[in-house]
XYZ file of C-alpha atoms in Angstrom:
280
model
C 47.343 25.299 -50.688
C 46.699 22.271 -52.916
C 43.224 23.634 -53.762
C 44.761 26.919 -54.921
C 47.305 25.055 -57.041
C 44.546 22.870 -58.456
C 42.476 25.927 -59.340
C 45.474 27.449 -61.098
C 46.072 24.234 -63.077
C 42.503 23.663 -64.268
C 41.900 27.339 -64.990
C 45.079 27.534 -67.054
C 44.122 24.386 -68.975
C 40.642 25.732 -69.709
C 41.895 29.122 -70.881
C 44.524 27.483 -73.092
C 41.822 25.340 -74.694
C 39.748 28.439 -75.409
C 42.722 30.256 -76.906
C 43.375 27.211 -79.091
C 39.723 27.448 -80.202
C 39.025 23.884 -79.114
C 35.321 24.649 -78.845
C 35.225 25.647 -82.509
C 35.457 21.943 -83.257
C 32.005 20.393 -83.503
C 32.151 16.665 -82.804
C 29.017 14.685 -83.490
C 26.724 14.283 -80.477
C 26.651 10.930 -78.715
C 23.887 8.633 -80.038
C 21.499 9.334 -77.155
C 21.797 13.123 -77.325
C 18.484 14.888 -77.912
C 18.161 16.914 -81.124
C 15.913 19.943 -81.741
C 13.634 17.845 -83.946
C 12.896 15.641 -80.911
C 11.369 18.577 -79.008
C 7.592 18.888 -79.615
C 7.427 22.688 -79.196
C 9.999 23.234 -81.953
C 7.261 22.553 -84.504
C 5.409 25.616 -83.171
C 8.186 27.933 -81.988
C 11.118 26.915 -84.159
C 14.650 25.896 -83.137
C 15.832 29.291 -81.866
C 17.723 29.621 -78.595
C 15.499 29.373 -75.499
C 15.025 27.501 -72.237
C 13.118 24.236 -72.587
C 13.073 22.715 -69.115
C 14.473 22.893 -65.606
C 16.352 19.999 -64.001
C 15.600 19.395 -60.337
C 17.767 18.035 -57.519
C 17.132 14.420 -58.548
C 17.870 15.078 -62.220
C 14.264 15.057 -63.421
C 13.229 17.555 -66.096
C 10.228 19.890 -65.942
C 9.183 21.503 -69.219
C 8.330 25.177 -69.640
C 6.116 24.801 -72.717
C 2.946 22.690 -72.342
C 3.651 20.829 -75.574
C 6.938 19.577 -74.119
C 5.506 18.223 -70.864
C 4.935 14.666 -72.185
C 8.498 14.601 -73.520
C 10.324 15.907 -70.447
C 8.236 15.389 -67.320
C 8.574 11.977 -65.702
C 7.219 12.878 -62.287
C 4.854 15.528 -61.000
C 6.702 16.893 -57.967
C 9.845 18.987 -58.304
C 12.669 18.804 -55.765
C 14.394 22.231 -55.616
C 18.101 22.141 -56.347
C 20.450 22.631 -53.422
C 23.184 24.209 -55.529
C 23.854 25.364 -59.064
C 21.169 25.893 -61.676
C 20.562 23.353 -64.428
C 18.292 23.911 -67.409
C 17.767 22.192 -70.733
C 18.123 24.793 -73.465
C 18.185 25.158 -77.209
C 21.500 26.727 -78.119
C 22.975 27.223 -81.569
C 21.242 24.196 -83.024
C 21.913 21.844 -80.116
C 19.845 20.726 -77.149
C 22.100 21.330 -74.154
C 22.186 21.193 -70.406
C 23.069 24.683 -69.227
C 24.915 24.356 -65.937
C 25.463 27.577 -64.018
C 27.865 27.316 -61.116
C 26.070 29.567 -58.665
C 25.015 28.800 -55.134
C 25.997 26.306 -52.461
C 23.790 24.900 -49.684
C 23.797 27.134 -46.618
C 25.141 24.306 -44.491
C 28.036 23.606 -46.873
C 31.522 24.054 -45.388
C 33.064 27.506 -45.669
C 35.727 26.020 -47.944
C 33.050 24.901 -50.436
C 31.636 28.429 -50.573
C 35.120 29.844 -51.103
C 36.065 27.363 -53.836
C 32.744 27.982 -55.562
C 33.313 31.731 -55.418
C 36.768 31.315 -56.961
C 35.410 29.070 -59.712
C 37.252 25.872 -58.806
C 34.362 23.518 -59.572
C 33.494 25.316 -62.814
C 37.032 25.215 -64.169
C 37.502 21.659 -62.944
C 34.479 20.382 -64.855
C 35.363 22.432 -67.927
C 38.900 21.015 -68.029
C 37.619 17.451 -67.573
C 34.953 17.743 -70.279
C 37.437 19.235 -72.722
C 39.770 16.280 -72.166
C 36.922 13.799 -72.596
C 35.241 15.445 -75.567
C 35.957 12.556 -77.932
C 34.787 9.779 -75.611
C 31.537 8.068 -76.660
C 30.574 7.687 -72.993
C 30.644 11.393 -72.056
C 28.186 14.020 -73.390
C 29.993 16.679 -75.444
C 30.741 20.111 -74.049
C 29.534 22.669 -76.617
C 30.364 26.014 -75.043
C 31.381 27.724 -71.832
C 31.189 31.247 -70.437
C 33.977 32.327 -68.132
C 32.230 35.448 -66.839
C 28.996 33.707 -65.841
C 30.680 30.358 -65.098
C 28.286 28.456 -67.291
C 28.759 25.224 -69.219
C 26.687 23.995 -72.159
C 26.718 20.205 -72.537
C 24.737 17.965 -74.891
C 21.518 16.793 -73.233
C 21.251 13.012 -73.129
C 17.784 11.641 -72.490
C 17.565 8.603 -70.250
C 17.588 7.563 -66.622
C 20.407 7.296 -64.127
C 21.312 4.098 -62.335
C 19.858 5.763 -59.247
C 16.542 6.329 -61.040
C 16.560 2.669 -62.025
C 17.024 1.600 -58.400
C 14.243 3.986 -57.313
C 11.856 2.437 -59.841
C 12.212 -0.842 -57.956
C 10.787 0.796 -54.845
C 13.993 1.772 -53.055
C 13.958 5.179 -51.335
C 17.192 6.589 -52.740
C 16.069 9.876 -54.295
C 16.457 13.191 -52.481
C 12.744 13.895 -52.747
C 12.054 10.713 -50.750
C 14.822 11.178 -48.191
C 14.431 14.896 -47.430
C 11.170 14.461 -45.433
C 12.867 11.684 -43.447
C 15.883 13.838 -42.608
C 18.150 11.373 -44.422
C 19.675 13.561 -47.142
C 23.043 13.443 -45.400
C 22.624 10.110 -43.626
C 26.014 8.293 -43.517
C 24.185 5.030 -44.198
C 22.620 6.323 -47.395
C 25.500 5.289 -49.659
C 25.597 1.785 -48.201
C 21.886 1.271 -48.828
C 22.195 2.541 -52.378
C 25.210 0.342 -53.140
C 23.423 -2.729 -51.791
C 20.282 -1.944 -53.790
C 22.331 -1.612 -56.972
C 24.251 -4.841 -56.369
C 21.130 -6.857 -55.584
C 19.123 -5.402 -58.449
C 21.125 -6.497 -61.468
C 24.053 -4.122 -61.162
C 26.442 -6.764 -62.480
C 24.965 -6.228 -65.955
C 26.612 -2.793 -66.065
C 29.956 -3.553 -64.418
C 31.935 -4.384 -67.545
C 30.870 -1.242 -69.358
C 31.436 0.938 -66.289
C 34.984 -0.386 -66.005
C 35.604 0.419 -69.685
C 34.363 3.976 -69.148
C 36.495 4.437 -66.034
C 39.629 3.184 -67.775
C 38.987 5.422 -70.788
C 38.579 8.483 -68.551
C 41.695 7.599 -66.575
C 43.668 7.226 -69.814
C 42.906 10.903 -70.479
C 43.946 11.939 -66.996
C 40.467 12.326 -65.482
C 39.353 10.550 -62.301
C 35.880 11.519 -61.002
C 35.697 11.642 -57.208
C 31.948 12.225 -56.947
C 31.150 8.585 -57.631
C 27.507 7.588 -57.267
C 24.652 5.941 -59.147
C 23.174 9.327 -60.026
C 26.199 10.192 -62.154
C 25.878 7.231 -64.530
C 23.151 7.651 -67.126
C 21.499 4.983 -69.285
C 20.677 6.393 -72.719
C 17.049 5.944 -73.692
C 17.624 5.204 -77.379
C 20.556 2.800 -77.218
C 20.905 1.718 -73.589
C 24.510 2.944 -73.635
C 26.036 4.235 -70.400
C 27.281 7.802 -69.954
C 29.255 9.356 -67.119
C 28.129 12.844 -66.126
C 29.290 15.413 -63.541
C 32.997 16.195 -63.320
C 33.151 19.205 -61.021
C 35.058 17.196 -58.414
C 37.180 15.092 -60.747
C 40.911 14.758 -60.219
C 42.848 16.055 -63.223
C 46.286 14.754 -64.141
C 48.781 17.590 -63.897
C 47.061 19.099 -60.874
C 48.414 18.426 -57.352
C 47.874 15.018 -55.710
C 46.603 13.348 -58.875
C 48.080 9.895 -58.160
C 46.687 9.947 -54.637
C 43.263 11.012 -55.878
C 43.349 8.454 -58.691
C 43.765 5.751 -56.046
C 40.833 7.255 -54.129
C 38.780 7.249 -57.335
C 39.540 3.550 -57.880
C 38.542 2.750 -54.304
C 35.241 4.566 -54.840
C 34.321 2.883 -58.125
C 35.282 -0.497 -56.661
C 32.979 0.075 -53.697
C 30.058 1.475 -55.677
C 30.131 -0.816 -58.693
C 31.906 -3.954 -57.503
C 34.966 -3.471 -59.703
C 38.516 -4.603 -58.944
C 40.659 -1.698 -60.054
C 44.038 -1.391 -58.287
C 43.884 0.532 -55.028
C 47.226 2.195 -55.743
C 45.800 4.026 -58.759
C 47.680 1.868 -61.255
C 46.377 0.662 -64.591
């Protein structure tokens, strides 16, 4: 019942924002957002709307045009996505991630398939991104399509904290763990947390806490907390939080309870000391 009430709340908030023409506002991109002039193939094909690259399960990009391969491709092997479809696209003068909320893994719980069908995760992320649109630590949402359940979000070039850990030789990426049968290993999170803590994670803790507090101040508490959802911008080294499909939204049912859960998660993953009761 709470999921149905949550869907109603986030869908209503999203529709109200559209009716208020919130997306007609065009805030400046964050400093690490890619611009059309950064894309090599634009010199040949121009800046018109088109697909530039596909994002795989580990968040690596794979270019469509040969001229863009040196810009996008950072590894040779692609890990197919388990759910949703993510592409980097040119759209109305911006370079965006196009996130289409279609598909769930076959082994996902029946409830996940149902919630996906009803659009819960799409509306949840849309509502969160609209609330966070002025934060310097969250890529801007540029557009959304209700009928196709698609979001368009500024594309920030960089590497995630998970990518950074993987570069030090730790097997934390899905492409490494899938052959070992460890994609859903309960010990996976523990290994990743330990690798982050022992590999200089303290350098990011202060900024991560600032980002978390800023999101919470706007009534958003991400529950999918992991290294792969914190991105280090390539140009500035700034941190960005991405992925809000499972965020708790203030005004939806059980927010205070889920805020406390969110604090417990960020404390465990990043070594913070936020209050376990969800307080400030």
